[in-house]
Amino acid sequence: MNIVSQAVAGTLESNDVLVQVGPSPGGIQLEVDSIVLNQFEDQIRQAVLDTARELGVQSARIALNDRGALECTIKARVETALRRAGEVSP
Amino acid sequence: MSKLVHALKDALVSAGLRDGMTISFHHHLRNGDQVLNQVLAQAAALGVRDLTVEASSLFDVHLPLLDHIRAGVVTGLNCNYMSGGIGRAISHGVLAKPVRFRSHGGRPDAIDSGRVVIDIAFVAAPAADPMGNANGVMGPGACGSLGYAMPDARHARKTVIVTDHLVPYPLIPASIPEDEVDYVVLVDSIGDPKGIVSGTTRITRDPVGLAIARYAAQVIEHSGLLQDGFSFQTGAGGASLAVTQYLKPIMKRLGVTGSFGLGGITGYLVEMLEEGYFTSLLDVQCFDLRAVQSIRDNPRHCEISASRYASPGVRSAAVNSLDAVVLGATEIDTQFNVNVHTDSNGLILGGSGGHSDAAAGARLTMIVAPLFRARLPIIVDRVLCTSTPGSTVDVLVTQKGVAVNPRRAQLRDRLRQGGLPVYEIEELKRAAQALTGVPRVVRPQGRVVAEVEYRDRSLLDTIRGVTGK
């Protein structure tokens, strides 16, 4: 999937995550801000990268503002944002 | 003779405020209090330095205290609780000398026994007369009980009443009696009523909190303690408060009349008093307007001092007659030790208050907490700070079920027979981590910024500083 526009998903409520995505010149550019960064930074990054790979996204800018979302929530929010910003190549 | 002085500054001078003194404050005006800020501003203006502030609790309204610390006006701090804004600065090292945390019972013990000597006690009084008789139930800043100020007024070398509602002599009732008072100051305002008491304290609507509260009420039902004469304390936090809502129909069904409700008192306990579920309330602090009205108007709603509430050094304290207490936690470990001093990064955002006192006194100590908050599991291998020892904690109640301290095997059997979902605490820990993942453990590595003194006067734990954000 190619990321062709800007899109967001999620909220800044506690236990949720706000995901903003947009096109990137190359590769996945990932920015993570989280209230549980000290405890879960590696798991959060891995969840985002796994989701992008499963969707076949090779280049995108992805920014997370995480309010303590569970992994299932992070994956769902990232997938939604990527689908909103992407087009499936013909 | 006259005890009236015209300005706060004059009271400080008359009471002999000097470098190095210990001055005390109480926290019934909570986040509306202006007296601590006014006193420290005047002390700074007088050029006084090196003061130790002995406060029962500190709130974010007291953030100006940090400037007085940076300026060297205040160099020592003792308290039972501090809110997150003050706590963060302490965790980041604003104060060179470690804060000494005590509990609501340990503090009056330290004062009554003379281990802590207060040079000047400042009592924020919602109503007072010119001789210093003072109470908390009249005037624009009415806050209800003045229980935490009582040991201070009794033992301080000098006691100053600060009021914004001066009435003719003699004020009745007098929570602080004139024989303990040296000076009386009339100020424009002792605080903002909106910050002093919340209009109403509201029960949580969070379904997780309600599920926890329902289980907690069932634990009480099946504990064997719910008989005539039952006594009860709960915090004002969301889930703790909701326990009363579920306990009431159980008491009604069983036809049980309780003896007393204890502690910080809310409208919910007042309602239970008025409806006959309890025959009395023992009140060291009022949390809402309904409690303030009740302590003023209902003779069965009794003001008590901090010493009588929870001190381990008195002949008897009310916590020792307590059947069940419901308390919160930011962390609890698999040995049932509870942390209410820091968050999961080790930043200070609380304190014992009466937590460890009620836990030590009550026959049944319940900790109510969700399995996780914002992805952070509440059950950990070892708490970042021990606020209340696990040996005084009996049951952890979560939304999934309860864990009983292995020391209480008989209680565990009773709860199982009552149909409660009983787990090992390790099982609940793993259930939470199955949802959250396993967190990296963060332990602050800075210098010691605070010491936690247990109610038996021993050093229970120390809190290290946090570097970074």
Coordinates of C-alpha atoms in Angstrom, one line a residue:
Chain A
M1 CA 0.0 0.0 0.0
N2 CA 1.3 3.5 -0.9
I3 CA 0.8 6.3 1.6
V4 CA -0.4 9.3 -0.6
S5 CA -2.1 11.7 1.9
Q6 CA -2.2 12.8 5.5
A7 CA -4.6 11.0 7.9
V8 CA -5.2 10.5 11.6
A9 CA -6.9 7.9 13.8
G10 CA -7.5 7.6 17.5
T11 CA -7.8 10.1 20.3
L12 CA -5.8 11.6 23.2
E13 CA -8.0 9.9 25.8
S14 CA -6.4 7.8 28.5
N15 CA -5.8 4.2 27.2
D16 CA -5.9 5.4 23.6
V17 CA -3.4 6.6 21.1
L18 CA -3.5 9.4 18.5
V19 CA -1.8 8.3 15.2
Q20 CA -0.9 10.7 12.5
V21 CA 0.5 9.4 9.2
G22 CA 1.6 10.9 5.9
P23 CA 3.9 10.3 2.9
S24 CA 7.6 9.8 3.4
P25 CA 10.4 10.2 0.9
G26 CA 11.7 6.7 1.8
G27 CA 11.3 4.1 4.5
I28 CA 9.2 4.2 7.7
Q29 CA 9.9 7.3 9.8
L30 CA 8.5 6.6 13.2
E31 CA 8.1 9.1 16.1
V32 CA 6.8 7.9 19.4
D33 CA 5.7 10.0 22.3
S34 CA 4.1 8.0 25.1
I35 CA 3.3 8.3 28.8
V36 CA 4.6 4.8 29.2
L37 CA 7.7 5.3 27.0
N38 CA 10.0 4.2 29.8
Q39 CA 8.2 0.9 30.2
F40 CA 7.0 0.0 26.7
E41 CA 9.0 1.9 24.1
D42 CA 10.3 -1.2 22.3
Q43 CA 6.9 -3.0 22.3
I44 CA 5.2 0.1 20.9
R45 CA 7.7 0.6 18.1
Q46 CA 7.5 -3.1 17.2
A47 CA 3.7 -3.0 17.1
V48 CA 3.7 -0.1 14.7
L49 CA 6.4 -1.6 12.4
D50 CA 4.6 -5.0 12.4
T51 CA 1.3 -3.3 11.4
A52 CA 2.9 -1.4 8.6
R53 CA 4.7 -4.5 7.2
E54 CA 1.4 -6.5 7.4
L55 CA -0.2 -3.8 5.2
G56 CA 2.6 -3.8 2.8
V57 CA 3.5 -0.2 3.6
Q58 CA 7.2 0.4 2.9
S59 CA 7.4 4.2 3.2
A60 CA 5.4 6.4 5.5
R61 CA 5.8 9.0 8.2
I62 CA 4.1 7.7 11.4
A63 CA 3.7 9.8 14.6
L64 CA 2.2 8.4 17.8
N65 CA 1.0 10.3 20.8
D66 CA 0.2 7.4 23.1
R67 CA -1.8 7.7 26.3
G68 CA -1.2 4.2 27.5
A69 CA -3.0 2.2 24.8
L70 CA -2.8 -1.6 24.8
E71 CA -1.0 -3.2 21.9
C72 CA -4.3 -4.3 20.2
T73 CA -5.4 -0.6 20.3
I74 CA -2.1 0.7 18.9
K75 CA -2.3 -1.8 16.0
A76 CA -5.9 -1.0 15.2
R77 CA -5.3 2.8 15.3
V78 CA -2.2 2.5 13.1
E79 CA -3.9 0.3 10.6
T80 CA -6.9 2.7 10.4
A81 CA -4.7 5.7 9.9
L82 CA -2.6 4.0 7.2
R83 CA -5.7 2.8 5.3
R84 CA -7.1 6.3 5.4
A85 CA -3.9 7.7 4.0
G86 CA -3.1 5.0 1.5
E87 CA -4.1 3.7 -1.9
V88 CA -3.7 0.1 -3.0
S89 CA -1.3 0.0 -6.0
P90 CA -3.0 -1.4 -9.1
Chain B
M1 CA -5.5 41.5 77.2
S2 CA -5.8 41.2 73.4
K3 CA -4.6 38.4 71.2
L4 CA -5.7 40.3 68.1
V5 CA -2.9 41.5 65.8
H6 CA -3.6 43.7 62.8
A7 CA -1.7 41.9 60.1
L8 CA -0.1 38.5 59.5
K9 CA 3.3 40.1 59.5
D10 CA 2.7 41.4 63.0
A11 CA 1.7 38.0 64.1
L12 CA 4.9 36.5 62.8
V13 CA 7.0 39.2 64.5
S14 CA 5.0 38.9 67.8
A15 CA 5.3 35.1 67.8
G16 CA 9.1 35.5 67.4
L17 CA 9.7 34.0 64.0
R18 CA 13.4 33.5 63.4
D19 CA 15.8 31.7 61.1
G20 CA 15.8 27.9 61.5
M21 CA 12.4 27.6 63.1
T22 CA 9.8 24.9 62.4
I23 CA 6.3 26.2 61.4
S24 CA 3.3 24.0 61.0
F25 CA 0.1 24.0 58.8
H26 CA -2.9 21.8 58.4
H27 CA -4.7 20.9 55.2
H28 CA -8.4 21.1 55.7
L29 CA -8.6 23.9 53.2
R30 CA -7.0 21.5 50.7
N31 CA -6.5 22.9 47.3
G32 CA -8.2 26.2 48.3
D33 CA -5.8 27.1 51.1
Q34 CA -4.1 30.5 51.0
V35 CA -2.8 30.6 54.6
L36 CA 0.5 28.7 54.0
N37 CA 1.3 30.9 51.0
Q38 CA 0.5 34.1 52.9
V39 CA 2.6 33.1 55.9
L40 CA 5.6 32.1 53.7
A41 CA 5.4 35.3 51.7
Q42 CA 5.4 37.4 54.9
A43 CA 8.3 35.3 56.3
A44 CA 10.3 35.9 53.1
A45 CA 9.5 39.6 53.2
L46 CA 10.9 39.7 56.8
G47 CA 14.1 38.1 55.5
V48 CA 13.7 34.9 57.5
R49 CA 15.6 31.9 56.2
D50 CA 16.1 28.2 56.9
L51 CA 12.6 27.4 58.0
T52 CA 11.2 23.8 58.2
V53 CA 7.6 23.5 57.0
E54 CA 5.7 20.9 59.0
A55 CA 2.5 20.5 56.9
S56 CA 0.0 17.7 57.3
S57 CA -0.5 17.8 53.4
L58 CA 0.5 19.9 50.5
F59 CA -1.5 20.6 47.3
D60 CA -0.7 22.3 44.0
V61 CA -2.2 25.5 45.4
H62 CA 1.1 25.6 47.4
L63 CA 3.4 25.6 44.4
P64 CA 4.8 29.1 45.5
L65 CA 6.5 27.0 48.3
L66 CA 8.9 25.9 45.6
D67 CA 10.1 29.5 45.1
H68 CA 10.7 29.8 48.8
I69 CA 12.7 26.6 48.7
R70 CA 14.8 27.9 45.9
A71 CA 15.4 31.2 47.7
G72 CA 16.5 29.4 50.9
V73 CA 13.5 30.6 53.0
V74 CA 12.4 27.0 53.4
T75 CA 15.1 24.3 53.7
G76 CA 13.2 21.5 55.4
L77 CA 9.9 19.8 54.7
N78 CA 7.8 17.2 56.5
C79 CA 4.4 16.1 55.4
N80 CA 2.0 13.2 55.0
Y81 CA 1.0 13.8 51.4
M82 CA 1.9 16.0 48.5
S83 CA 0.2 16.5 45.2
G84 CA 1.9 15.8 41.9
G85 CA 3.1 19.4 41.1
I86 CA 5.0 19.7 44.4
G87 CA 6.1 16.0 44.3
R88 CA 7.6 16.3 40.8
A89 CA 9.8 19.2 41.9
I90 CA 10.9 17.2 45.0
S91 CA 11.7 14.2 42.8
H92 CA 13.8 16.4 40.6
G93 CA 15.8 17.6 43.6
V94 CA 14.6 21.1 44.4
L95 CA 15.2 20.5 48.1
A96 CA 18.6 19.5 49.3
K97 CA 17.4 17.9 52.5
P98 CA 15.2 14.8 52.1
V99 CA 11.5 15.3 52.8
R100 CA 10.3 13.4 55.8
F101 CA 7.0 11.7 55.0
R102 CA 4.9 10.5 57.9
S103 CA 1.3 9.3 58.1
H104 CA -1.8 11.0 59.5
G105 CA -1.2 8.9 62.7
G106 CA 2.6 9.1 62.8
R107 CA 2.6 12.9 62.5
P108 CA 0.5 13.5 65.7
D109 CA 2.5 10.9 67.4
A110 CA 5.7 12.8 66.5
I111 CA 4.2 16.1 67.8
D112 CA 2.5 14.7 70.9
S113 CA 5.7 12.9 71.9
G114 CA 7.9 15.9 71.4
R115 CA 10.0 14.3 68.7
V116 CA 8.9 17.1 66.4
V117 CA 8.8 20.5 68.1
I118 CA 6.7 23.1 66.4
D119 CA 7.8 26.7 67.1
I120 CA 4.8 28.3 65.5
A121 CA 1.6 26.6 64.5
F122 CA -0.6 28.4 62.0
V123 CA -4.2 27.4 62.1
A124 CA -6.4 28.4 59.2
A125 CA -9.7 28.9 61.0
P126 CA -13.0 29.4 59.1
A127 CA -14.4 31.0 62.2
A128 CA -12.7 32.4 65.4
D129 CA -13.3 34.9 68.2
P130 CA -10.8 37.4 69.5
M131 CA -9.4 35.0 72.1
G132 CA -8.7 32.4 69.6
N133 CA -11.5 29.9 70.0
A134 CA -11.8 28.5 66.5
N135 CA -13.9 26.1 64.5
G136 CA -14.3 24.9 60.9
V137 CA -18.0 24.9 60.6
M138 CA -18.9 28.6 60.2
G139 CA -17.9 31.4 57.9
P140 CA -17.3 31.6 54.1
G141 CA -14.4 29.2 54.2
A142 CA -16.2 26.5 56.2
C143 CA -14.3 23.2 55.8
G144 CA -15.8 21.1 58.7
S145 CA -13.5 19.2 60.9
L146 CA -10.2 20.8 62.1
G147 CA -8.8 17.4 63.3
Y148 CA -5.4 17.7 61.8
A149 CA -4.7 21.1 63.4
M150 CA -5.4 19.9 67.0
P151 CA -2.1 18.3 67.9
D152 CA -0.3 21.3 66.4
A153 CA -2.3 23.9 68.4
R154 CA -1.9 21.9 71.6
H155 CA 1.9 21.4 71.5
A156 CA 3.3 24.3 69.5
R157 CA 5.4 26.9 71.4
K158 CA 3.2 29.6 69.8
T159 CA -0.2 29.1 68.1
V160 CA -1.5 31.6 65.6
I161 CA -5.2 31.6 64.5
V162 CA -5.6 33.0 61.0
T163 CA -9.3 33.7 60.2
D164 CA -11.4 35.6 57.7
H165 CA -14.6 35.3 59.9
L166 CA -14.2 37.0 63.3
V167 CA -17.2 36.6 65.7
P168 CA -17.8 37.9 69.2
Y169 CA -16.5 36.0 72.2
P170 CA -17.1 33.1 73.0
L171 CA -17.3 31.1 69.8
I172 CA -19.2 27.8 70.3
P173 CA -18.3 25.2 69.5
A174 CA -14.5 25.6 69.8
S175 CA -12.5 22.9 68.0
I176 CA -9.3 24.8 68.9
P177 CA -9.8 26.3 72.4
E178 CA -8.5 29.6 73.5
D179 CA -6.1 28.2 76.1
E180 CA -3.9 26.9 73.3
V181 CA -3.9 30.2 71.3
D182 CA -1.4 33.1 71.5
Y183 CA -2.4 35.3 68.6
V184 CA -5.4 35.9 66.3
V185 CA -5.1 37.5 62.9
L186 CA -8.0 38.7 60.7
V187 CA -7.2 38.4 57.0
D188 CA -9.3 39.1 53.9
S189 CA -9.5 35.5 52.9
I190 CA -8.1 32.2 54.2
G191 CA -8.9 30.5 50.9
D192 CA -11.1 29.8 48.0
P193 CA -14.2 27.8 49.0
K194 CA -14.3 26.1 45.6
G195 CA -10.9 24.5 46.3
I196 CA -11.7 23.8 49.9
V197 CA -14.6 21.3 49.5
S198 CA -16.0 19.9 46.3
G199 CA -19.7 20.7 46.0
T200 CA -20.4 17.0 45.7
T201 CA -18.0 14.0 45.7
R202 CA -19.2 11.8 42.9
I203 CA -19.0 8.0 42.6
T204 CA -17.2 6.7 39.6
R205 CA -19.2 5.7 36.4
D206 CA -16.3 3.8 35.0
P207 CA -17.5 0.2 34.6
V208 CA -14.2 -1.2 35.8
G209 CA -14.3 0.9 38.9
L210 CA -17.9 -0.3 39.6
A211 CA -17.0 -3.9 39.1
I212 CA -14.2 -3.6 41.6
A213 CA -16.5 -1.8 44.1
R214 CA -19.1 -4.6 43.7
Y215 CA -16.5 -7.3 44.6
A216 CA -15.2 -5.2 47.5
A217 CA -18.7 -5.0 49.0
Q218 CA -19.0 -8.7 48.6
V219 CA -15.7 -9.3 50.3
I220 CA -17.1 -7.3 53.3
E221 CA -20.3 -9.3 53.2
H222 CA -18.5 -12.7 53.4
S223 CA -15.6 -11.6 55.7
G224 CA -17.6 -12.4 58.8
L225 CA -17.3 -8.8 60.0
L226 CA -20.7 -7.5 58.7
Q227 CA -22.7 -7.7 61.9
D228 CA -24.4 -5.2 64.1
G229 CA -21.7 -2.8 65.3
F230 CA -19.8 -3.0 62.0
S231 CA -17.4 -0.1 61.5
F232 CA -16.1 1.2 58.2
Q233 CA -13.6 3.6 56.5
T234 CA -13.2 4.3 52.8
G235 CA -11.2 6.8 50.8
A236 CA -12.8 9.5 48.6
G237 CA -11.3 8.0 45.4
G238 CA -13.7 6.8 42.7
A239 CA -13.7 3.1 43.3
S240 CA -13.3 3.4 47.1
L241 CA -16.3 5.6 47.3
A242 CA -18.4 3.3 45.1
V243 CA -18.0 0.5 47.6
T244 CA -20.5 2.4 49.9
Q245 CA -23.1 2.3 47.1
Y246 CA -22.9 -1.5 47.0
L247 CA -22.5 -2.0 50.7
K248 CA -25.7 -0.3 51.6
P249 CA -28.2 -2.8 50.0
I250 CA -26.2 -5.6 51.5
M251 CA -26.5 -4.1 55.0
K252 CA -30.2 -3.5 54.4
R253 CA -30.8 -7.1 53.2
L254 CA -28.9 -8.5 56.3
G255 CA -30.5 -6.0 58.7
V256 CA -27.1 -4.9 60.0
T257 CA -26.7 -1.6 61.8
G258 CA -23.1 -0.3 61.8
S259 CA -21.5 1.5 64.7
F260 CA -19.3 4.2 63.1
G261 CA -17.9 5.5 59.8
L262 CA -14.4 6.9 60.1
G263 CA -11.9 9.1 58.4
G264 CA -12.2 11.7 55.7
I265 CA -16.0 11.9 55.5
T266 CA -18.1 12.3 52.4
G267 CA -21.8 12.8 51.7
Y268 CA -22.2 9.1 51.1
L269 CA -21.3 8.3 54.6
V270 CA -23.5 11.1 55.9
E271 CA -26.4 9.6 53.9
M272 CA -25.7 6.2 55.6
L273 CA -25.7 7.9 59.0
E274 CA -29.0 9.8 58.3
E275 CA -30.6 6.6 57.0
G276 CA -29.6 4.6 60.1
Y277 CA -26.9 2.3 58.5
F278 CA -24.4 3.7 61.0
T279 CA -25.1 5.3 64.4
S280 CA -22.2 7.7 64.2
L281 CA -19.4 9.3 62.2
L282 CA -15.9 10.0 63.5
D283 CA -14.5 12.8 61.3
V284 CA -11.0 14.1 61.0
Q285 CA -11.6 15.8 57.7
C286 CA -14.7 16.7 55.6
F287 CA -14.5 16.0 51.8
D288 CA -17.6 17.8 50.6
L289 CA -20.3 20.3 51.5
R290 CA -22.8 17.7 52.7
A291 CA -20.2 16.5 55.3
V292 CA -19.5 20.1 56.4
Q293 CA -23.3 20.7 57.0
S294 CA -23.6 17.4 58.8
I295 CA -20.7 17.9 61.2
R296 CA -22.2 21.3 62.1
D297 CA -25.8 20.1 62.6
N298 CA -25.7 16.5 63.6
P299 CA -24.5 15.6 67.1
R300 CA -23.9 12.0 66.0
H301 CA -21.3 13.3 63.5
C302 CA -18.3 13.9 65.7
E303 CA -15.1 15.8 65.1
I304 CA -12.0 14.0 66.2
S305 CA -8.3 15.0 66.4
A306 CA -5.6 13.4 64.3
S307 CA -4.2 11.8 67.4
R308 CA -7.5 10.2 68.2
Y309 CA -8.0 9.2 64.6
A310 CA -4.8 7.3 64.0
S311 CA -1.9 8.0 66.4
P312 CA 0.0 4.8 67.5
G313 CA 1.2 6.7 70.6
V314 CA -2.1 7.4 72.3
R315 CA -4.0 5.2 74.8
S316 CA -6.4 4.2 71.9
A317 CA -7.0 5.5 68.4
A318 CA -10.2 5.1 66.4
V319 CA -8.4 3.1 63.7
N320 CA -7.9 0.3 66.2
S321 CA -11.6 -0.2 66.5
L322 CA -12.1 -0.3 62.8
D323 CA -13.6 -3.4 61.1
A324 CA -13.0 -2.8 57.4
V325 CA -11.1 -0.2 55.4
V326 CA -11.1 0.3 51.6
L327 CA -7.9 1.9 50.3
G328 CA -6.3 2.6 47.0
A329 CA -2.8 1.9 45.5
T330 CA -0.7 3.1 42.6
E331 CA 1.2 -0.2 42.9
I332 CA 1.0 -3.4 45.0
D333 CA 3.6 -6.1 44.9
T334 CA 3.3 -9.8 45.2
Q335 CA 4.1 -9.5 48.9
F336 CA 1.0 -7.2 49.2
N337 CA 3.2 -4.1 50.0
V338 CA 1.5 -1.0 48.7
N339 CA 2.9 2.2 47.1
V340 CA 0.9 5.4 47.4
H341 CA 3.9 7.7 47.3
T342 CA 5.1 7.5 43.7
D343 CA 3.9 6.8 40.2
S344 CA 5.4 4.0 38.0
N345 CA 8.3 6.2 37.0
G346 CA 9.2 6.9 40.7
L347 CA 7.9 10.5 40.6
I348 CA 6.3 11.5 43.9
L349 CA 2.6 12.1 43.6
G350 CA 0.9 11.3 46.9
G351 CA 1.8 10.0 50.3
S352 CA 0.4 7.8 53.1
G353 CA -2.2 10.1 54.5
G354 CA -4.0 7.7 56.8
H355 CA -3.3 4.7 54.5
S356 CA -0.8 2.8 56.7
D357 CA -2.6 3.7 59.9
A358 CA -6.0 2.4 58.8
A359 CA -4.3 -0.7 57.3
A360 CA -2.6 -1.4 60.6
G361 CA -5.7 -0.8 62.7
A362 CA -8.5 -2.4 60.7
R363 CA -9.4 -6.1 61.0
L364 CA -10.0 -6.2 57.3
T365 CA -7.8 -4.1 55.0
M366 CA -8.8 -4.1 51.3
I367 CA -6.9 -2.5 48.5
V368 CA -9.1 -1.7 45.5
A369 CA -7.3 -1.2 42.2
P370 CA -7.7 -2.1 38.5
L371 CA -5.4 -4.7 37.0
F372 CA -3.8 -1.9 35.0
R373 CA -4.0 1.9 34.4
A374 CA -3.0 3.3 31.0
R375 CA -1.2 0.1 30.2
L376 CA 0.8 0.0 33.5
P377 CA 0.1 -3.1 35.5
I378 CA -0.7 -2.3 39.1
I379 CA 0.6 -5.6 40.5
V380 CA 4.4 -5.6 40.4
D381 CA 7.2 -7.8 41.7
R382 CA 8.5 -5.1 44.0
V383 CA 6.9 -1.7 44.6
L384 CA 9.0 1.4 43.9
C385 CA 8.2 2.6 47.4
T386 CA 6.7 0.8 50.4
S387 CA 4.1 3.1 51.8
T388 CA 2.1 0.4 53.7
P389 CA 3.7 -3.0 54.6
G390 CA 2.1 -6.1 53.1
S391 CA 1.8 -7.6 56.5
T392 CA -1.1 -5.2 57.2
V393 CA -2.9 -5.8 53.9
D394 CA -5.5 -8.6 53.7
V395 CA -7.2 -8.5 50.3
L396 CA -6.5 -7.0 46.9
V397 CA -9.7 -6.4 44.9
T398 CA -9.5 -6.0 41.1
Q399 CA -12.1 -6.2 38.3
K400 CA -11.1 -9.8 37.6
G401 CA -11.4 -11.0 41.2
V402 CA -9.6 -10.9 44.5
A403 CA -6.3 -12.1 45.9
V404 CA -6.0 -12.8 49.6
N405 CA -2.8 -12.4 51.6
P406 CA -1.5 -16.0 52.4
R407 CA -1.4 -15.0 56.1
R408 CA -5.2 -14.9 56.0
A409 CA -6.0 -18.5 54.9
Q410 CA -9.3 -18.6 56.8
L411 CA -10.5 -15.4 55.1
R412 CA -9.6 -16.8 51.7
D413 CA -11.8 -19.9 52.4
R414 CA -14.7 -17.7 53.5
L415 CA -14.5 -15.6 50.4
R416 CA -14.3 -18.8 48.2
Q417 CA -17.4 -20.2 50.0
G418 CA -19.1 -16.8 49.4
G419 CA -18.7 -17.3 45.7
L420 CA -16.0 -14.7 45.0
P421 CA -13.5 -15.3 42.3
V422 CA -10.3 -15.9 44.4
Y423 CA -6.9 -16.0 42.7
E424 CA -3.3 -16.0 43.8
I425 CA -1.8 -12.5 43.5
E426 CA 0.7 -14.0 41.0
E427 CA -2.2 -15.1 38.8
L428 CA -3.7 -11.7 38.7
K429 CA -0.3 -10.2 37.9
R430 CA 0.0 -12.6 34.9
A431 CA -3.5 -11.9 33.8
A432 CA -2.7 -8.2 33.6
Q433 CA 0.6 -8.7 31.8
A434 CA -1.2 -10.9 29.2
L435 CA -3.0 -7.7 28.2
T436 CA -0.4 -5.1 28.7
G437 CA 2.9 -6.9 28.0
V438 CA 5.7 -7.0 30.4
P439 CA 6.9 -3.5 31.3
R440 CA 10.6 -2.6 31.7
V441 CA 11.1 -1.9 35.4
V442 CA 12.2 1.7 36.0
R443 CA 13.9 2.5 39.3
P444 CA 15.1 6.0 40.0
Q445 CA 18.8 6.2 40.7
G446 CA 19.2 9.7 42.0
R447 CA 20.1 10.8 45.5
V448 CA 17.5 10.2 48.3
V449 CA 14.9 13.0 48.1
A450 CA 12.5 11.7 50.6
E451 CA 12.3 9.3 53.6
V452 CA 9.1 7.4 54.5
E453 CA 8.7 7.1 58.3
Y454 CA 6.4 4.3 59.4
R455 CA 3.9 4.9 62.2
D456 CA 6.1 2.9 64.6
R457 CA 8.8 5.5 63.9
S458 CA 11.0 3.2 61.9
L459 CA 12.3 4.1 58.5
L460 CA 10.1 2.2 56.1
D461 CA 11.6 3.2 52.8
T462 CA 13.5 6.0 51.0
I463 CA 12.6 7.6 47.7
R464 CA 15.3 8.4 45.1
G465 CA 15.3 11.4 42.7
V466 CA 14.3 11.1 39.1
T467 CA 16.5 12.6 36.4
G468 CA 15.1 13.6 33.0
K469 CA 11.5 14.6 32.4

